[in-house]
mmCIF file of C-alpha atoms and ligand atoms in Angstrom:
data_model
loop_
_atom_site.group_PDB
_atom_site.id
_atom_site.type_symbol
_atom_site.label_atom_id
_atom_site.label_comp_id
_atom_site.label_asym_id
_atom_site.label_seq_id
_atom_site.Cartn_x
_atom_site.Cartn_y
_atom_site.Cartn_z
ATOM 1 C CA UNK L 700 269.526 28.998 -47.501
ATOM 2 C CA UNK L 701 267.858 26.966 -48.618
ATOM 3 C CA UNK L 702 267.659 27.093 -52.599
ATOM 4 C CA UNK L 703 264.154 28.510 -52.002
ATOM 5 C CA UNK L 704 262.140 30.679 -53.989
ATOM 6 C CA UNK L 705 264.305 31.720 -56.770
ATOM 7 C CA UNK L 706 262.303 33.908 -58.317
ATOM 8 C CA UNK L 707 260.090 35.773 -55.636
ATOM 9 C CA UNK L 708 256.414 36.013 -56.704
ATOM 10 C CA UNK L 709 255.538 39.406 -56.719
ATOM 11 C CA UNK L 710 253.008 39.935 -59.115
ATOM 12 C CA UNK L 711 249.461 39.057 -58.850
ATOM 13 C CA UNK L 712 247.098 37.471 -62.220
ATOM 14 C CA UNK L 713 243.782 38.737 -61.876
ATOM 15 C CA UNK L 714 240.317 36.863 -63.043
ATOM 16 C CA UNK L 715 237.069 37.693 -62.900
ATOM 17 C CA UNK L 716 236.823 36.869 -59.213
ATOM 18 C CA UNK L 717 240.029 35.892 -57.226
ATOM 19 C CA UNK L 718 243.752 36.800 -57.824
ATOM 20 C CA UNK L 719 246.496 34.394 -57.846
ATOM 21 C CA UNK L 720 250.484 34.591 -57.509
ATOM 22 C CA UNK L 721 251.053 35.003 -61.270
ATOM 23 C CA UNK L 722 254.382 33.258 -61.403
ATOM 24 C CA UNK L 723 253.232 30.580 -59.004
ATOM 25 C CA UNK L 724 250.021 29.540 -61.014
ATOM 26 C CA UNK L 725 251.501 29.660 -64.406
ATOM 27 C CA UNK L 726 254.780 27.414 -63.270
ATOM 28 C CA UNK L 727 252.207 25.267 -61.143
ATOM 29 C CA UNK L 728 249.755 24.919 -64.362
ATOM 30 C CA UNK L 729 252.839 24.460 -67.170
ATOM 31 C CA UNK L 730 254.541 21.371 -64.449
ATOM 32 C CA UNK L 731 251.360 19.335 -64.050
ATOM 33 C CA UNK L 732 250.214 20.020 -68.071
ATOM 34 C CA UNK L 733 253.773 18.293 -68.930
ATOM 35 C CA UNK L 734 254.629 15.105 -68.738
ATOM 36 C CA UNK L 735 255.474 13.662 -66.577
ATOM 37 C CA UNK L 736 253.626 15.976 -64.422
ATOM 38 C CA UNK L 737 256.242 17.984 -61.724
ATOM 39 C CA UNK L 738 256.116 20.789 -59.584
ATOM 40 C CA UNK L 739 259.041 23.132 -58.747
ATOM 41 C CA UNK L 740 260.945 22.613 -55.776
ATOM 42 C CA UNK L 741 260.950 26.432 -55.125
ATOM 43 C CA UNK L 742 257.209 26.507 -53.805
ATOM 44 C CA UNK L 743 257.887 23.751 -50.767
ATOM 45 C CA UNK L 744 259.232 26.539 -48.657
ATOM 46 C CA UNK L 745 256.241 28.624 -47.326
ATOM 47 C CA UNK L 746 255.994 29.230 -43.862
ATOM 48 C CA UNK L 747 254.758 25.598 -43.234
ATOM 49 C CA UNK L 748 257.485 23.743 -45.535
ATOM 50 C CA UNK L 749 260.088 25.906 -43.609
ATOM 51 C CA UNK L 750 258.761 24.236 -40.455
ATOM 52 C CA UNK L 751 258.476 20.844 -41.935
ATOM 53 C CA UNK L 752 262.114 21.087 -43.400
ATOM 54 C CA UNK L 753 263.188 21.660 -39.801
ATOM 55 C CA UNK L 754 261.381 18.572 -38.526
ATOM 56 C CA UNK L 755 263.005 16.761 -41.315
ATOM 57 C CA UNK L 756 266.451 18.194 -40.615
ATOM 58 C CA UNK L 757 265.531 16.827 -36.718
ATOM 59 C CA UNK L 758 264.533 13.234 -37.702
ATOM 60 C CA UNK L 759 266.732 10.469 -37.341
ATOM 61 C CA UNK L 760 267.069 9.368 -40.891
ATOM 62 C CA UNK L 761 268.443 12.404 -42.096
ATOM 63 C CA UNK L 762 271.543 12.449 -41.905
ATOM 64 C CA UNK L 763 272.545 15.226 -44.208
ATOM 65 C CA UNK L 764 272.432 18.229 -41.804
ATOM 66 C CA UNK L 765 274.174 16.634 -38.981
ATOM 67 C CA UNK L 766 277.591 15.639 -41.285
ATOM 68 C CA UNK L 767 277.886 18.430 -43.025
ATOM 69 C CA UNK L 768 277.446 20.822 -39.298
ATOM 70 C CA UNK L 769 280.141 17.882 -37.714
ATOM 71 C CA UNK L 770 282.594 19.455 -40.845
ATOM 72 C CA UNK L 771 281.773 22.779 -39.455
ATOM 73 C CA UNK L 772 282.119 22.113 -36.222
ATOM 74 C CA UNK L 773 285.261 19.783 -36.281
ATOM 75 C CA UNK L 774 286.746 21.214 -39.566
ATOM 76 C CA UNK L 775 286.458 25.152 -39.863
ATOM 77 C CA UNK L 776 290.776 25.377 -39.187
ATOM 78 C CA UNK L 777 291.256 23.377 -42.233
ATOM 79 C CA UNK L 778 288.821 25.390 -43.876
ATOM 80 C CA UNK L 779 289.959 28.491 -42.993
ATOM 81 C CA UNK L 780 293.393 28.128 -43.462
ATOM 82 C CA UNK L 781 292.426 27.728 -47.437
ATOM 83 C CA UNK L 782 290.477 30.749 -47.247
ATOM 84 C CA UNK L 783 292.765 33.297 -45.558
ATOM 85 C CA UNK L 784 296.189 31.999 -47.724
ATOM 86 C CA UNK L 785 297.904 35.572 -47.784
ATOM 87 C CA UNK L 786 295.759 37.139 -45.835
ATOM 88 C CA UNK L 787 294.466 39.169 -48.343
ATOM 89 C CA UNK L 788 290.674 41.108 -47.760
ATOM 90 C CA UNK L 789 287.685 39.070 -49.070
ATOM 91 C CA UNK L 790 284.000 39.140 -49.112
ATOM 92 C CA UNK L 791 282.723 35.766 -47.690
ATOM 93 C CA UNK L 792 279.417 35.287 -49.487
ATOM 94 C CA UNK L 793 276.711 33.188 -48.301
ATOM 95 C CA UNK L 794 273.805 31.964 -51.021
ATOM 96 C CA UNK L 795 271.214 30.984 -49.117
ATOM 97 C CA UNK L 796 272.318 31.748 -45.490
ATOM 98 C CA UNK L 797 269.396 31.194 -43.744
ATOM 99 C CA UNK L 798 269.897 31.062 -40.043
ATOM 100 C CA UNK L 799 273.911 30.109 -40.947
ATOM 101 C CA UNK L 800 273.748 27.409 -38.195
ATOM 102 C CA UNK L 801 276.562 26.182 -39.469
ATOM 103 C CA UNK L 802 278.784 29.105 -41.246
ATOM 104 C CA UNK L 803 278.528 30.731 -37.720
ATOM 105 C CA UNK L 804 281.276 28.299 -36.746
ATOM 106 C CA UNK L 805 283.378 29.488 -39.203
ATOM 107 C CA UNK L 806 282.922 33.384 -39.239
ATOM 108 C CA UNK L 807 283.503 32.786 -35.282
ATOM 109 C CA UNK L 808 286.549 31.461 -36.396
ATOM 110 C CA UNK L 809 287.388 33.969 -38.639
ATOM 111 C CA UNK L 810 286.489 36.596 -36.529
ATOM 112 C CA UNK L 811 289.155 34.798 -33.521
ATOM 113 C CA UNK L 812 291.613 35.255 -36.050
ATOM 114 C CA UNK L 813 291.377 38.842 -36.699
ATOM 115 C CA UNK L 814 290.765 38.157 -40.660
ATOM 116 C CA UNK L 815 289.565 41.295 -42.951
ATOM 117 C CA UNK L 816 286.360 40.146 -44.564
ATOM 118 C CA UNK L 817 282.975 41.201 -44.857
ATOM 119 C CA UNK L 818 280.197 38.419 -44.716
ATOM 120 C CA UNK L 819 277.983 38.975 -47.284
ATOM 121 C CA UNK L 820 274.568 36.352 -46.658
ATOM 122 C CA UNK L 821 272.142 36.401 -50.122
ATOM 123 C CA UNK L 822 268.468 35.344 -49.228
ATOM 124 C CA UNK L 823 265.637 35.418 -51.516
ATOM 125 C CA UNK L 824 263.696 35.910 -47.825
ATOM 126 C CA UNK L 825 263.375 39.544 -46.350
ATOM 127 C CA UNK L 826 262.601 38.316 -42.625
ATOM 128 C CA UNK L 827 265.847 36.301 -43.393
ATOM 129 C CA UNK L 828 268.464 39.009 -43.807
ATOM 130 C CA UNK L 829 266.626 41.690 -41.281
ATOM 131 C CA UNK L 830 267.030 38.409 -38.916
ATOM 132 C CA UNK L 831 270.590 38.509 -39.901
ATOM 133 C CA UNK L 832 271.292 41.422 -39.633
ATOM 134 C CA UNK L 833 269.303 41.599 -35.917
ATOM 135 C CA UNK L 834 271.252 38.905 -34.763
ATOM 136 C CA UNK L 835 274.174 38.097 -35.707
ATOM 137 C CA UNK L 836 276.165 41.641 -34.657
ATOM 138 C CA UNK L 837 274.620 40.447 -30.948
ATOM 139 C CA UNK L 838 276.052 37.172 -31.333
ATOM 140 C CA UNK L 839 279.493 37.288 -33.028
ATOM 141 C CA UNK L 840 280.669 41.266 -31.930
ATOM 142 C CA UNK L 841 283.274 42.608 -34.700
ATOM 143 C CA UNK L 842 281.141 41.666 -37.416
ATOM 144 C CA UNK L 843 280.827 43.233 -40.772
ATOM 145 C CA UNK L 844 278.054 42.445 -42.237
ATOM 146 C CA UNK L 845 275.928 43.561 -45.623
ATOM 147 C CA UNK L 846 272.969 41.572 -45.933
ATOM 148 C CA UNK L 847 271.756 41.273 -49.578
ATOM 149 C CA UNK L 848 268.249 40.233 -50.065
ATOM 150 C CA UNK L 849 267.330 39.118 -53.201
ATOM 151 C CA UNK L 850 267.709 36.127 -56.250
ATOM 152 C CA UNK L 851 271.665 34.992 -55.791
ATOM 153 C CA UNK L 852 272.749 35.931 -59.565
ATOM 154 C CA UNK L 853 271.417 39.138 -58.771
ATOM 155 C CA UNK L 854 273.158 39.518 -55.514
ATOM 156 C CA UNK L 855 276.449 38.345 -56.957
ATOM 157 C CA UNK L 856 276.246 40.582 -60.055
ATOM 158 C CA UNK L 857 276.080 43.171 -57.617
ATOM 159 C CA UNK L 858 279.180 42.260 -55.757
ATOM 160 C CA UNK L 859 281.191 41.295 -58.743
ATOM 161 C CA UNK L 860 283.477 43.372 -60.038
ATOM 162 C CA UNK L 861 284.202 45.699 -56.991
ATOM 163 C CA UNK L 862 288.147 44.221 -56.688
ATOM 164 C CA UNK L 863 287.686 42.281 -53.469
ATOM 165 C CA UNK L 864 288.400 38.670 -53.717
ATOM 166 C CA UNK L 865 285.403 36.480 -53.398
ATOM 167 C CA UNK L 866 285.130 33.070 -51.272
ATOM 168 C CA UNK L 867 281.338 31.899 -51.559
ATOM 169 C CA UNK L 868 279.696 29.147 -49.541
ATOM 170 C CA UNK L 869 276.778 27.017 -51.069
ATOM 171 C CA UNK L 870 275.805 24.894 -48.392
ATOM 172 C CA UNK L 871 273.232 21.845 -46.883
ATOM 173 C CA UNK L 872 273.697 20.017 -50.272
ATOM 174 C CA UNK L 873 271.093 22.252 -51.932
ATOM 175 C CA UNK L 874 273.491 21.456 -55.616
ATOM 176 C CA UNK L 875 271.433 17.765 -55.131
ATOM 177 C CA UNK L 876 268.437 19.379 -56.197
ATOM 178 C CA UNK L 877 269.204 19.922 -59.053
ATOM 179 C CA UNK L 878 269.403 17.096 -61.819
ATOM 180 C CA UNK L 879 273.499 16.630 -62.801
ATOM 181 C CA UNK L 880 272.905 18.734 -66.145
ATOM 182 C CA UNK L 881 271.444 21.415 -64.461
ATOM 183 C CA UNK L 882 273.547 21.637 -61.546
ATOM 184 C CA UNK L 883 276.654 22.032 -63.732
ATOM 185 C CA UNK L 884 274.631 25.186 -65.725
ATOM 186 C CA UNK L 885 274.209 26.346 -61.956
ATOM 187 C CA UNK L 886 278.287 26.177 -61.219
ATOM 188 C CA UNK L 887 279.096 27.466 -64.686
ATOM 189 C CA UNK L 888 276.763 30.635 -64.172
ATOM 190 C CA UNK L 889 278.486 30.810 -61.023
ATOM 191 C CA UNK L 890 281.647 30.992 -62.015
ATOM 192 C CA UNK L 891 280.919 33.544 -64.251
ATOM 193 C CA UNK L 892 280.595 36.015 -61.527
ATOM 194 C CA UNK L 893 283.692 35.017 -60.083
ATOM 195 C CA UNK L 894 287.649 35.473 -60.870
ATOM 196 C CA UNK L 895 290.540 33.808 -60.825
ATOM 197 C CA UNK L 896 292.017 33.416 -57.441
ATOM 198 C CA UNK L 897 288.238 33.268 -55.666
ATOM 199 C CA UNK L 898 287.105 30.445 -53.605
ATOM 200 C CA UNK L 899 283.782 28.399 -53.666
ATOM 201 C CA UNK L 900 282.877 26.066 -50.742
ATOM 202 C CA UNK L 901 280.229 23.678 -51.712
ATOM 203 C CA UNK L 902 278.274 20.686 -50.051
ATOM 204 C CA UNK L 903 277.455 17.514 -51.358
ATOM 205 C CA UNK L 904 275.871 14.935 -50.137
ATOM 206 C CA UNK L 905 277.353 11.914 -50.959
ATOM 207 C CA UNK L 906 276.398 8.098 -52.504
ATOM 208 C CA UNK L 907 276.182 5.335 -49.896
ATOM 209 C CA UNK L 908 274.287 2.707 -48.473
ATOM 210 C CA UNK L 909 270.960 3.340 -50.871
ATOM 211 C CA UNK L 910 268.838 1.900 -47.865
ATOM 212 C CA UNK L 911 270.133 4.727 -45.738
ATOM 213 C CA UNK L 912 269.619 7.112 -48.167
ATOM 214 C CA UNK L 913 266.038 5.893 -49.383
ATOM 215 C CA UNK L 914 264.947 6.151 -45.527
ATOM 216 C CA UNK L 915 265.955 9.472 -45.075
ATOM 217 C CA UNK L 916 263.529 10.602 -47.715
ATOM 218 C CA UNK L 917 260.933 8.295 -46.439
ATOM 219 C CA UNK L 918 261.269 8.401 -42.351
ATOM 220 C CA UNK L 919 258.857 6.808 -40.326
ATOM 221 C CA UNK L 920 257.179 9.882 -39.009
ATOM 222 C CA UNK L 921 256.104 10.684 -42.393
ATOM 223 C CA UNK L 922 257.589 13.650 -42.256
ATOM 224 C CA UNK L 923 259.194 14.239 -45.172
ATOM 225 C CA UNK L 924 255.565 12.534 -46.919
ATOM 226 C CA UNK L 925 253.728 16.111 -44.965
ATOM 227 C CA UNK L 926 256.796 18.383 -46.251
ATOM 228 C CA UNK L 927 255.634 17.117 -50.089
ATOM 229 C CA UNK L 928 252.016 17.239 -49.685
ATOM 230 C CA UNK L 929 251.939 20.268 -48.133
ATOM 231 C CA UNK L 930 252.820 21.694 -51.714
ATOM 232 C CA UNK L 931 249.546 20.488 -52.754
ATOM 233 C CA UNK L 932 247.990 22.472 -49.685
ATOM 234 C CA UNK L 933 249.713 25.670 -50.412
ATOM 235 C CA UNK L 934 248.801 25.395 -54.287
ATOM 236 C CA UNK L 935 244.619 24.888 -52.573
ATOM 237 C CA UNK L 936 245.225 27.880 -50.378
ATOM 238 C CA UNK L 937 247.208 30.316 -52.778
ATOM 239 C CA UNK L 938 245.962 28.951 -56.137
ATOM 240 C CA UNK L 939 242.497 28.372 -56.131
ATOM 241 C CA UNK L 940 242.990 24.424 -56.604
ATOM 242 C CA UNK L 941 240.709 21.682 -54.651
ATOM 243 C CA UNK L 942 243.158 18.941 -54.029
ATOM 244 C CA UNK L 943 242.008 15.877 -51.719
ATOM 245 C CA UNK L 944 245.295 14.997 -49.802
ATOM 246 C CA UNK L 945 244.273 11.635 -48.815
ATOM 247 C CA UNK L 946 243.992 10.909 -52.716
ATOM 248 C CA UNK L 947 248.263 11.075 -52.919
ATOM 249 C CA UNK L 948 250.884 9.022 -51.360
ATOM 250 C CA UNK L 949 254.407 10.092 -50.772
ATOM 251 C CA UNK L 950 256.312 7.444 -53.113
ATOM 252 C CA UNK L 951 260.620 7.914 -52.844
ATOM 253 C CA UNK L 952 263.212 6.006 -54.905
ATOM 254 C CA UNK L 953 267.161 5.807 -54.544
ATOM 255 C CA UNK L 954 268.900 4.344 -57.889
ATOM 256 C CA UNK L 955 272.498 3.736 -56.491
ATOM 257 C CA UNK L 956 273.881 3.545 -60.239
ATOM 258 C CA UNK L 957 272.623 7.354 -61.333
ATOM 259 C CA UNK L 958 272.974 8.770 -57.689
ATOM 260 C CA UNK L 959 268.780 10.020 -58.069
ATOM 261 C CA UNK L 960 266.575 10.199 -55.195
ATOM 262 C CA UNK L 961 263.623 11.173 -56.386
ATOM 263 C CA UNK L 962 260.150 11.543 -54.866
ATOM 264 C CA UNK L 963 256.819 11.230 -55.862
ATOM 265 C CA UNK L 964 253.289 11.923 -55.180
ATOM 266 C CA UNK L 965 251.012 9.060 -56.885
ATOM 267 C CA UNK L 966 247.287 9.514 -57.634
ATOM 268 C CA UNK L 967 245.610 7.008 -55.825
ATOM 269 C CA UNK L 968 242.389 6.855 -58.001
ATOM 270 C CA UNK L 969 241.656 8.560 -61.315
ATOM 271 C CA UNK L 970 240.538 12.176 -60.256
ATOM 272 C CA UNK L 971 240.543 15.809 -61.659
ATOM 273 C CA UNK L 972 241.630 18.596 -59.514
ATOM 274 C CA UNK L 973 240.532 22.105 -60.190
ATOM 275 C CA UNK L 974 243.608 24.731 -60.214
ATOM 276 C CA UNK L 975 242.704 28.147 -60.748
ATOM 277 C CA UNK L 976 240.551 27.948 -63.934
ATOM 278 C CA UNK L 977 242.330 24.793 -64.964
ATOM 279 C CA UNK L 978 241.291 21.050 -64.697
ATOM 280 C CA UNK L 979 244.089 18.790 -64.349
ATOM 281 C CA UNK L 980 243.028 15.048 -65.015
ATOM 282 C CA UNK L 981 244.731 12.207 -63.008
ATOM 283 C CA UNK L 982 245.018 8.607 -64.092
ATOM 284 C CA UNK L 983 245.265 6.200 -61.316
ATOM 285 C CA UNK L 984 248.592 5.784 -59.889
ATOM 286 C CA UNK L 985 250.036 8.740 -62.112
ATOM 287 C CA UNK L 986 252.775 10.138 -60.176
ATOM 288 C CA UNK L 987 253.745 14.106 -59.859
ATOM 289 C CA UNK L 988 257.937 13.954 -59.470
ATOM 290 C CA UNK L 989 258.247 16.706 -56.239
ATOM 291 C CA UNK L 990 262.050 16.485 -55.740
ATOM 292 C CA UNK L 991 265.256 15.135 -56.888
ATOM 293 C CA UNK L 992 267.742 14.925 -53.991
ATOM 294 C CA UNK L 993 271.115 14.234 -56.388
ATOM 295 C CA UNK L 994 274.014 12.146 -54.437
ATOM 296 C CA UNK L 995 277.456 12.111 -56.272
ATOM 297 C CA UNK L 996 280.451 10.423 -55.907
ATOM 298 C CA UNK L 997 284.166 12.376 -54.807
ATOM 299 C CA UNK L 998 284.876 11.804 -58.795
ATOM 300 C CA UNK L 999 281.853 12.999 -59.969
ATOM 301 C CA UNK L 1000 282.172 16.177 -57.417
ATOM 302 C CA UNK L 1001 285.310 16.894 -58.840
ATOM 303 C CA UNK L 1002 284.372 16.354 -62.575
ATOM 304 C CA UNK L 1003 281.853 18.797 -61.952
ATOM 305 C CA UNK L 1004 284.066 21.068 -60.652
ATOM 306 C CA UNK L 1005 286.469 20.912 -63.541
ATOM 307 C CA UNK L 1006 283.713 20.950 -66.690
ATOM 308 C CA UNK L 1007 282.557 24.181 -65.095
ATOM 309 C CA UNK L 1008 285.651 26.288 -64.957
ATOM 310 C CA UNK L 1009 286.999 25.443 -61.276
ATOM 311 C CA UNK L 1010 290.035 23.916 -59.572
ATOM 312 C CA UNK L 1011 289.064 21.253 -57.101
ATOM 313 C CA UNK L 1012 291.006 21.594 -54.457
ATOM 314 C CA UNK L 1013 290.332 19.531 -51.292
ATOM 315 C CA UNK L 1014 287.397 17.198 -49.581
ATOM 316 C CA UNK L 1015 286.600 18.121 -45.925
ATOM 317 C CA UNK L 1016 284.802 14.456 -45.246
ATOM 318 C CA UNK L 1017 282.393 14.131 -42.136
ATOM 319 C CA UNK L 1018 283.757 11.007 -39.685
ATOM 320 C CA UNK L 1019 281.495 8.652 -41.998
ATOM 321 C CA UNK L 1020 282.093 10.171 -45.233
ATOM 322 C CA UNK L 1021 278.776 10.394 -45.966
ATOM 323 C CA UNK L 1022 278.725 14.589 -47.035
ATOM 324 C CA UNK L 1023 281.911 16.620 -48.270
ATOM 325 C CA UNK L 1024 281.972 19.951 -48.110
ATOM 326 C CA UNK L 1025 284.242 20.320 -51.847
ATOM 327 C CA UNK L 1026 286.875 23.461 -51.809
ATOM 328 C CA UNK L 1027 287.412 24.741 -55.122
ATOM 329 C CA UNK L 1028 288.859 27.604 -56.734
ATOM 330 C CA UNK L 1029 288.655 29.536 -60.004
ATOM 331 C CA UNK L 1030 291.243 28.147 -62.863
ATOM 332 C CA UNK L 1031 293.512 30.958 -63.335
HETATM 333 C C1 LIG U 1423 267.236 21.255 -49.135
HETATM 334 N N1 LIG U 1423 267.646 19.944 -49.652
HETATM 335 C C2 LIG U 1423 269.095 19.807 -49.698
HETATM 336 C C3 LIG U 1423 266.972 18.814 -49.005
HETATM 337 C C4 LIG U 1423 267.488 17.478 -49.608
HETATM 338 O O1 LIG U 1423 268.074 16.698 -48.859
HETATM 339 O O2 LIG U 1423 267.310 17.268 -50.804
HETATM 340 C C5 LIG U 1423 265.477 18.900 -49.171
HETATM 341 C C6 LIG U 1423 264.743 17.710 -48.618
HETATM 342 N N2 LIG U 1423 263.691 17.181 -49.148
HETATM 343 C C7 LIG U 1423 263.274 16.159 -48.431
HETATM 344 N N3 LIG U 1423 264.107 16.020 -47.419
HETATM 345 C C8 LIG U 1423 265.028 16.987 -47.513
#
C-alpha cells in the first residue's frame, strides 16, 4: 500500500452542467484557497501516479524501496522469530499491501515454518485485494488469506476485538508522509485498535546524506517532477480545472536539521486557473507544497514509538542503514 486514497471518493457534486468527485473537488478547492496553497497526497495515485510511482521506485536515486526489500529479503528470520515467540495464532495484517513485493518474503517464510496465521492485506483499492486474492493462493500454496478492502481504521475496527493476537505491517516508509505531529496521531489511533501483547512492524526511512536524499526526490529523469504534476492533470481531467503544465516546476528541498523533504510546484508567472466553478489566482513563483517525505532519526523512531503507547523493540537496518524497518509492541 501505498497510503493512497484514504477516503475513497464515491460520491459525485452535481452543477448545472458537469459532475465532479465531491470529496475530491472540495479537498482540492479548500488546499489551494489556504495558505500556503497544498494538495493532498491521497489524489497522486490514479492509474497514472501508480505507474509513475513505479518508475520512481525503478530510478536510481531512490533508494527507499530497494533497502527496505534488502531487510526483507536478508532479514525475514530475525523478523519472524519476534513474531511467532510462543507460537501462539495471529492475524498478520497488512495496511496498504499492494502487490506485497516485499511481505511475500516473509509470509513465504512463515508459511516454511508451518506458523498458524491468517494474512489479512487492507487496501483502499478493489482491483488490489481481488488481485490478492487471485494471486497469491497460486503463488504461496497453504495460504489463508481474507482480503479486506476498504479505509485501514475501518478494516482494523473490524478485526479488533475477535481474540486473535494482532502483528500489523506498515510498510515502504509511507509514516514519512505524514508531518511528525500527524504521524504520531496516526500511531496513537493505531494503537488504539490494538492490545497488549500485539506487534507492529513499521518502515522508516531514515536521515542521511541530505544530497542523497534531495536527489531522490529530484532524479534526473524528472520522474518524480511527472509523478507531481500529474496531480494537476488528474484535477483538469476529473475536476473541471484548465491548468497549463508548462506554467509549474517541480521544486524539492531536504532540511537535514527537521528531517523534511518537501516538494513543491512553483507558479512560473502570475496566472489564474479555473477549477470547477472556482478561480484560483497565482502570484509568480507561489509554490503549491505536493508532498512531505519525513526522514527520522533511530531516536526519533523510537520516541515516536513510546509517546504513542508502544514498546520499541528492535531496528532491522538495511547494509547502509539508510531505512529500518522498527519492531514494536503494545505496552502491556
Ligand atoms: C509512498 N512514499 C513513501 C513515497 C516517499 O518516498 O515519500 C512517495 C514518493 N514521492 C516521491 N517519490 C516517492
Amino acid at each position: 500500500m501505498r497510503w493512497k486514497c484514504y477516503n475513497s471518493v464515491i460520491s459525485m457534486l452535481a452543477d448545472n452542467k458537469t459532475t465532479y468527485p465531491k470529496q475530491f473537488y472540495a479537498d482540492a478547492l479548500a488546499g489551494l484557497t489556504t495558505y500556503p496553497k497544498q494538495l493532498p497526497v491521497k489524489y497522486f495515485y490514479d492509474a497514472e501516479g501508480d505507474r509513475l510511482f513505479q518508475q520512481i521506485m525503478n530510478c536510481p536515486e531512490y533508494y527507499v524501496t530497494d533497502c527496505e526489500l534488502e531487510i526483507f529479503t536478508q532479514q525475514t528470520g530475525v523478523m519472524a522469530d519476534h513474531i511467532i515467540r510462543g507460537g501462539e495464532p495471529f492475524d498478520l495484517i497488512e495496511l496498504g499491501a499492494g502487490d506485497c513485493t516485499k511481505s511475500r518474503h516473509l509470509l513465504s517464510l512463515l508459511l516454511a515454518t508451518d506458523t498458524n496465521f491468517i494474512y489479512k492485506p487492507i487496501d483502499i483499492s478493489t482491483s488490489t485485494i481481488q488481485f490478492l486474492e487471485t494471486t497469491l493462493p497460486i503463488d504461496l500454496p497453504g495460504l489463508r488469506l481474507i482480503g479486506m478492502n476498504g479505509d485501514y481504521f475501518d478494516m482494523l475496527a473490524q478485526t479488533a476485538g475477535n481474540g486473535t493476537r494482532k502483528v500489523v505491517l506498515c510498510l515502504g516508509a509511507n509514516i514519512g508522509n505524514m508531518p511528525v505531529a500527524e504521524a504520531q496521531d496516526f500511531c496513537i489511533k493505531l494503537r488504539s485498535y490494538l492490545s497488549p501483547g500485539d506487534m507492529v512492524i513499521i518502515g522508516f526511512d531514515l536521515k542521511k546524506d541530505p544530497h542523497l536524499i534531495r536527489a531522490a526526490y529530484d532524479d534526473e529523469q524528472g520522474i518524480t517532477a511527472r509523478f507531481n504534476l500529474n496531480l494537476l492533470s488528474r484535477m483538469n481531467r476529473d475536476l473541471g480545472a484548465d491548468f497549463d503544465l508548462g506554467q509549474f516546476k517541480h521544486y524539492c528541498i531536504y532540511d537535514p536539521a527537521s528531517g523534511a523533504c518537501k516538494s513543491y510546484l512553483i507558479s512560473l508567472e502570475k496566472q489564474r486557473v479555473k477549477i470547477g466553478d472556482e478561480i484560483i489566482a497565482f502570484q509568480k513563483n507561489e509554490y503549491i507544497w505536493m508532498e512531505i517525505s519525513q526522514k527520522y532519526d533511530l531516536a526519533e523512531v523510537d520516541e515516536l514509538a513510546v509517546s504513542s503507547g508502544f514498546t520499541p523493540v528492535k531496528h532491522l537496518l538495511d547494509s547502509k542503514e539508510w531505512f529500518t524497518d522498527a519492531i514494536w509492541t503494545v505496552k502491556q
